[in-house]
Amino acid sequence: MKPEHSRRNFMKTSAIITGGILTSPFVLPKAYAAPDNHLKLALIGCGGRGTGAVFQAFETGHPIKLVAMADAFRDRLDGSLKPILDKYGAEKVVVPEERKFVGFDAYKQAIAEADVVILATPPGFRPPHFEEAVNQGKQIFMEKPVATDAAGIRRVLAAAEIAKAKKLNVVVGLQRHYQSNYRETIQRIHDGAIGDITGGQVYWNDGGVWVRERQPGQTEMEYQMRNWYYFNWLCGDHITEQHVHNIDVANWVKQGYPVKAEGTGGRLVRTGKEHGEIFDHHVVTFTYADGSVIHSECRHFPGAANRVDESFQGTKGKAYLSAGNHGNLSDWKGNAIYSHNRENDVNPYQQEHNELWDALFKGEYKFADAENAAKSTMTSIMGRYATYSGKVLTWEEALNGKVDLFPEKLAWDTSPKVLPNEDGYYPHAIPGKTQVI
Ligand SMILES: NC(=O)c1ccc[n+]([C@@H]2O[C@H](COP(=O)([O-])OP(=O)(O)OC[C@H]3O[C@@H](n4cnc5c(N)ncnc54)[C@H](O)[C@@H]3O)[C@@H](O)[C@H]2O)c1
């Protein structure tokens, strides 16, 4: 195959990955013909990010009404509704008591009330919630990551196909795809500015996140649901919950997904009962089909050096990218090839909503982000499988993994699969011993 042809194919794949391509009309559901032409929005998962996403939807300036909210916990729903109502008022925020849904099945009812849904629970619930939204034919904004194990990824991939067939727009909050320094710089990499990419390094090293302490009277299910970051069925570990952003950039630059992963990880400084089962560091080597290698590193060590960014090396030069709007390309002599001017850049959390809602109000089918999001989430899960097991894993082995972390039954008095010992500590993976797939 001539390079131009392969490049053209790459461009096509890349366009699909960036989610800005599939311009063709979708059939407006009847509900869209509301007398004042507004679209009805439901929020599923009323935490920090979901609340922020509703703000960003309203900030697009389109006629949107928030009509339903769902959360596992009533206090979280109330805590989200108040600032939204305070800012946007009762004309736009129309969530009466009968459209506040609480509990494990709340999502189904909230989704049914809306044209467009925001899915922003902890990622363990994304597969069933995405499936439901697709089955109900809704337009979707969903947060990353989109699952926490291979079983969940397979569900999301299957639902993504149905979403495409139904022409449902799906935007995923891997917002670097909507950030102009990433778009401009990676486009130039794909156009050959630094040659073929032979390697790279991607990092999310910082001090870690919140802990929600166990409260008297909580069942184990409630405790894990509140302190979700530290339990894999809900969070997927920080290599998935946070580092997916940087791993996804590597896949975007490489225009593909790794064929193999091997890694090292463990718990060094974050070892309390309240830290559940997750590791505090992972270092993974991802090998791609062309033999190129991406080094991935994430850690939660308070007081250590922070670094969240991506670097790549090509046959003709190198690239540096970060969420701080950096996008630099240079040749191997140090001459600048491209230096992103960040002056007029729009906040990517806003930009992803601007683009989604513009498309929705024009009746366009433009975004199919779910498949790439599932495969990038899978890449991060494959990394976790590698660090937990200490084994070298292929993409097929990881994607076909049989271990399903999700509880058999969801209720406040049923048990998640991972439980504390009599001293309150949770079992965690031991590389070399733990079976992950
Ligand atoms: N794109 C980004 O940069 C970014 C930033 C922050 C968070 N996120 C993602 O957003 C998601 C939510 O994170 P957050 O920081 O808002 O967490 P959060 O804990 O503040 O909010 C999650 C909410 O979901 C609710 N919830 C849990 N299970 C539920 C269920 N089954 N049904 C309905 N509601 C349920 C929780 O009670 C909580 O209110 C995560 O996937 C996270 O990775 C993305």
CSV table of C-alpha atoms and ligand atoms in Angstrom, one decimal, residues 43-52 70-77 80 101-107 119-126 128-129 141-146 172-176 204 210 212 225-226 228-229 233-235 240-242 244-245 349 352 406 410 412, ligand 1:
chain,number,residue,atom,x,y,z
A,43,LEU,CA,-28.6,13.8,34.5
A,44,ILE,CA,-27.7,10.4,35.7
A,45,GLY,CA,-25.1,10.5,38.4
A,46,CYS,CA,-25.4,13.9,40.2
A,47,GLY,CA,-21.8,14.4,41.4
A,48,GLY,CA,-19.1,16.9,40.6
A,49,ARG,CA,-18.7,16.0,37.0
A,50,GLY,CA,-22.3,15.5,36.2
A,51,THR,CA,-23.3,18.8,37.7
A,52,GLY,CA,-20.5,20.5,35.8
A,70,ALA,CA,-31.1,10.2,39.0
A,71,ASP,CA,-28.6,9.3,41.7
A,72,ALA,CA,-28.0,6.4,43.9
A,73,PHE,CA,-28.3,8.8,46.9
A,74,ARG,CA,-30.9,11.5,47.5
A,75,ASP,CA,-28.4,13.8,49.2
A,76,ARG,CA,-26.2,13.8,46.1
A,77,LEU,CA,-29.1,14.6,43.9
A,80,SER,CA,-26.4,18.9,42.6
A,101,PHE,CA,-35.2,9.3,40.9
A,102,VAL,CA,-33.1,7.6,43.6
A,103,GLY,CA,-31.5,4.1,43.8
A,104,PHE,CA,-30.0,1.5,41.6
A,105,ASP,CA,-32.8,1.6,39.0
A,106,ALA,CA,-33.2,5.3,39.0
A,107,TYR,CA,-31.4,5.7,35.7
A,119,LEU,CA,-24.2,9.7,32.1
A,120,ALA,CA,-21.8,10.6,34.9
A,121,THR,CA,-21.9,8.0,37.6
A,122,PRO,CA,-18.7,6.1,38.6
A,123,PRO,CA,-17.6,4.2,35.5
A,124,GLY,CA,-18.6,0.7,36.7
A,125,PHE,CA,-22.2,1.6,35.9
A,126,ARG,CA,-21.5,3.0,32.5
A,128,PRO,CA,-25.7,-0.8,31.8
A,129,HIS,CA,-26.5,2.9,31.7
A,141,PHE,CA,-23.0,12.6,26.6
A,142,MET,CA,-21.1,10.1,28.8
A,143,GLU,CA,-18.1,10.5,30.9
A,144,LYS,CA,-14.9,8.5,30.7
A,145,PRO,CA,-13.9,5.8,31.5
A,146,VAL,CA,-16.8,3.7,30.0
A,172,VAL,CA,-17.5,10.9,25.5
A,173,GLY,CA,-15.7,13.1,28.1
A,174,LEU,CA,-12.3,12.3,26.8
A,175,GLN,CA,-12.1,16.1,26.3
A,176,ARG,CA,-8.6,16.3,24.9
A,204,TRP,CA,-0.6,10.9,35.2
A,210,TRP,CA,-10.5,12.2,48.0
A,212,ARG,CA,-15.1,9.2,51.8
A,225,MET,CA,-20.7,3.2,46.6
A,226,ARG,CA,-19.8,6.3,48.6
A,228,TRP,CA,-16.1,4.4,45.1
A,229,TYR,CA,-12.6,5.4,44.0
A,233,TRP,CA,-15.9,-2.7,40.2
A,234,LEU,CA,-16.8,1.0,40.5
A,235,CYS,CA,-13.6,2.8,39.6
A,240,THR,CA,-8.4,3.6,34.3
A,241,GLU,CA,-10.2,6.4,36.1
A,242,GLN,CA,-7.6,9.2,35.4
A,244,VAL,CA,-7.2,6.8,30.5
A,245,HIS,CA,-6.9,10.4,29.3
A,349,TYR,CA,-15.2,20.7,28.8
A,352,GLU,CA,-17.5,19.2,23.8
A,406,PHE,CA,-19.8,-6.4,38.9
A,410,LEU,CA,-27.4,-4.6,43.3
A,412,TRP,CA,-28.1,-1.9,49.7
B,1,LIG,N1,-13.5,14.2,31.9
B,1,LIG,C1,-13.0,14.5,33.0
B,1,LIG,O1,-12.0,15.2,33.1
B,1,LIG,C2,-13.6,14.0,34.3
B,1,LIG,C3,-13.4,14.8,35.5
B,1,LIG,C4,-14.0,14.3,36.7
B,1,LIG,C5,-14.7,13.1,36.6
B,1,LIG,N2,-14.9,12.5,35.5
B,1,LIG,C6,-15.7,11.2,35.5
B,1,LIG,O2,-17.0,11.5,35.8
B,1,LIG,C7,-17.6,10.4,36.5
B,1,LIG,C8,-18.1,10.9,37.8
B,1,LIG,O3,-17.1,11.4,38.6
B,1,LIG,P1,-17.4,12.5,39.7
B,1,LIG,O4,-16.1,13.1,40.0
B,1,LIG,O5,-18.5,13.3,39.3
B,1,LIG,O6,-17.8,11.5,41.0
B,1,LIG,P2,-18.8,11.9,42.1
B,1,LIG,O7,-18.6,10.9,43.2
B,1,LIG,O8,-18.7,13.3,42.5
B,1,LIG,O9,-20.2,11.7,41.4
B,1,LIG,C9,-20.7,10.4,41.0
B,1,LIG,C10,-22.2,10.4,41.4
B,1,LIG,O10,-22.8,9.2,40.8
B,1,LIG,C11,-23.7,8.7,41.8
B,1,LIG,N3,-24.0,7.3,41.5
B,1,LIG,C12,-23.2,6.2,41.9
B,1,LIG,N4,-23.8,5.1,41.4
B,1,LIG,C13,-24.9,5.5,40.8
B,1,LIG,C14,-26.0,4.7,40.1
B,1,LIG,N5,-25.9,3.4,40.0
B,1,LIG,N6,-27.0,5.4,39.6
B,1,LIG,C15,-27.1,6.7,39.7
B,1,LIG,N7,-26.1,7.5,40.4
B,1,LIG,C16,-25.1,6.8,40.9
B,1,LIG,C17,-23.0,9.0,43.1
B,1,LIG,O11,-23.9,8.9,44.2
B,1,LIG,C18,-22.5,10.4,42.9
B,1,LIG,O12,-23.4,11.4,43.2
B,1,LIG,C19,-16.4,9.3,36.6
B,1,LIG,O13,-16.5,8.4,35.6
B,1,LIG,C20,-15.2,10.2,36.5
B,1,LIG,O14,-14.1,9.4,36.0
B,1,LIG,C21,-14.4,12.9,34.3
